[in-house]
């Protein structure tokens, strides 16, 4: 179950430097629109899962310059209640599937700032 103070739920998002730059441009307040090949936005429910993705996918890719980040942010629980939690592997692999067209409303329901809580770097192989 997501960590919650009853009004907000803490979520995490693994990201690369390009997406992080767009988050910074928003004043750390919103995620950028999805690209046409990205019909769903996937925030995850725990830091461990986000770190796995940031370390094993983002930081392992030439496209990201071998850098991955984990962001943490709060979203209003009332807004998230319309979506179900999806488990996509082991018990820690839980995420929300937010349709790209709902991302502007999702962003409006972020409480506070999106913060970077960890960074992963790998050397090209």
Tab-separated table of C-alpha atoms in Angstrom:
chain	number	residue	atom	x	y	z
A	1	UNK	CA	0.000	0.000	0.000
A	2	UNK	CA	1.316	3.487	-0.794
A	3	UNK	CA	2.760	5.550	2.017
A	4	UNK	CA	0.115	8.143	2.835
A	5	UNK	CA	-0.724	10.875	5.317
A	6	UNK	CA	-4.380	10.379	4.264
A	7	UNK	CA	-4.372	13.457	2.055
A	8	UNK	CA	-1.347	12.755	-0.135
A	9	UNK	CA	0.493	9.687	-1.356
A	10	UNK	CA	4.259	9.610	-1.790
A	11	UNK	CA	5.268	8.430	-5.260
A	12	UNK	CA	8.571	8.008	-7.065
A	13	UNK	CA	9.615	8.383	-10.673
A	14	UNK	CA	12.828	7.115	-12.268
A	15	UNK	CA	14.042	9.489	-14.957
A	16	UNK	CA	16.927	10.416	-17.175
A	17	UNK	CA	18.601	13.805	-17.588
A	18	UNK	CA	16.358	15.031	-20.442
A	19	UNK	CA	13.147	14.528	-18.472
A	20	UNK	CA	14.785	15.919	-15.336
A	21	UNK	CA	15.763	19.096	-17.224
A	22	UNK	CA	12.106	19.574	-18.217
A	23	UNK	CA	11.008	19.015	-14.613
A	24	UNK	CA	13.541	21.667	-13.520
A	25	UNK	CA	12.162	24.075	-16.176
A	26	UNK	CA	8.745	23.751	-14.520
A	27	UNK	CA	10.222	24.850	-11.193
A	28	UNK	CA	10.166	21.213	-9.999
A	29	UNK	CA	6.370	21.298	-10.081
A	30	UNK	CA	5.347	19.064	-12.996
A	31	UNK	CA	6.272	16.243	-15.313
A	32	UNK	CA	6.568	16.966	-19.039
A	33	UNK	CA	3.964	15.772	-21.546
A	34	UNK	CA	4.423	12.239	-22.810
A	35	UNK	CA	5.882	11.665	-26.245
A	36	UNK	CA	3.620	10.039	-28.873
A	37	UNK	CA	5.225	6.643	-28.160
A	38	UNK	CA	4.532	7.084	-24.406
A	39	UNK	CA	0.754	6.725	-23.948
A	40	UNK	CA	1.025	6.121	-20.190
A	41	UNK	CA	2.859	7.861	-17.336
A	42	UNK	CA	4.146	5.370	-14.742
A	43	UNK	CA	4.841	6.755	-11.258
A	44	UNK	CA	5.901	3.971	-8.883
A	45	UNK	CA	4.976	3.323	-5.264
A	46	UNK	CA	8.347	2.730	-3.666
A	47	UNK	CA	11.880	4.004	-3.798
A	48	UNK	CA	13.447	0.556	-4.229
A	49	UNK	CA	11.556	-0.092	-7.472
A	50	UNK	CA	12.341	3.406	-8.801
A	51	UNK	CA	16.028	2.891	-7.988
A	52	UNK	CA	16.061	-0.438	-9.847
A	53	UNK	CA	14.741	1.256	-12.974
A	54	UNK	CA	17.022	4.301	-12.675
A	55	UNK	CA	20.091	2.123	-12.087
A	56	UNK	CA	19.357	-0.778	-14.447
A	57	UNK	CA	17.665	1.040	-17.350
A	58	UNK	CA	18.310	4.785	-17.257
A	59	UNK	CA	21.946	4.595	-16.121
A	60	UNK	CA	22.632	1.692	-18.488
A	61	UNK	CA	21.597	3.607	-21.627
A	62	UNK	CA	23.669	5.687	-24.007
A	63	UNK	CA	20.485	7.735	-24.590
A	64	UNK	CA	20.688	9.089	-21.030
A	65	UNK	CA	24.458	9.504	-20.992
A	66	UNK	CA	24.540	6.601	-18.521
A	67	UNK	CA	22.780	8.644	-15.817
A	68	UNK	CA	19.564	7.849	-13.974
A	69	UNK	CA	17.722	9.704	-11.225
A	70	UNK	CA	14.982	8.900	-8.738
A	71	UNK	CA	12.478	11.631	-7.966
A	72	UNK	CA	10.026	11.729	-5.053
A	73	UNK	CA	6.825	13.747	-4.849
A	74	UNK	CA	3.405	13.884	-3.186
A	75	UNK	CA	0.082	13.540	-5.027
A	76	UNK	CA	-3.392	14.138	-3.629
A	77	UNK	CA	-4.854	10.781	-2.607
A	78	UNK	CA	-8.316	11.817	-3.764
A	79	UNK	CA	-7.057	12.263	-7.331
A	80	UNK	CA	-5.183	8.926	-7.321
A	81	UNK	CA	-8.246	7.071	-6.029
A	82	UNK	CA	-9.606	6.881	-9.586
A	83	UNK	CA	-6.640	4.713	-10.649
A	84	UNK	CA	-5.749	1.228	-9.487
A	85	UNK	CA	-2.286	0.099	-8.446
A	86	UNK	CA	-0.718	-2.322	-10.920
A	87	UNK	CA	1.788	-4.975	-9.845
A	88	UNK	CA	4.086	-5.687	-12.791
A	89	UNK	CA	6.487	-8.283	-11.403
A	90	UNK	CA	7.521	-8.892	-7.814
A	91	UNK	CA	5.624	-7.416	-4.891
A	92	UNK	CA	7.741	-4.224	-4.928
A	93	UNK	CA	7.011	-3.593	-8.621
A	94	UNK	CA	3.903	-1.480	-8.100
A	95	UNK	CA	2.929	1.540	-10.157
A	96	UNK	CA	0.040	3.642	-11.322
A	97	UNK	CA	-0.806	3.791	-15.008
A	98	UNK	CA	-1.817	7.381	-15.718
A	99	UNK	CA	-3.002	7.921	-19.326
A	100	UNK	CA	-0.968	10.621	-21.065
A	101	UNK	CA	-4.083	12.759	-21.499
A	102	UNK	CA	-4.531	12.793	-17.694
A	103	UNK	CA	-0.986	14.016	-17.007
A	104	UNK	CA	-1.887	17.751	-16.892
A	105	UNK	CA	-4.496	17.008	-14.190
A	106	UNK	CA	-2.021	14.701	-12.414
A	107	UNK	CA	0.482	17.586	-12.372
A	108	UNK	CA	-2.156	19.887	-10.866
A	109	UNK	CA	-2.527	17.364	-8.030
A	110	UNK	CA	1.151	17.289	-7.087
A	111	UNK	CA	1.548	18.835	-3.639
A	112	UNK	CA	4.889	20.565	-3.135
A	113	UNK	CA	7.957	20.014	-5.268
A	114	UNK	CA	9.382	17.088	-7.200
A	115	UNK	CA	12.742	16.328	-5.605
A	116	UNK	CA	15.703	14.252	-6.754
A	117	UNK	CA	16.574	11.769	-4.020
A	118	UNK	CA	19.210	9.631	-5.755
A	119	UNK	CA	21.431	9.506	-8.805
A	120	UNK	CA	23.036	6.567	-10.586
A	121	UNK	CA	25.914	6.726	-13.050
A	122	UNK	CA	27.569	3.982	-15.048
A	123	UNK	CA	30.575	3.939	-17.317
A	124	UNK	CA	29.965	3.011	-20.946
A	125	UNK	CA	30.862	-0.617	-21.552
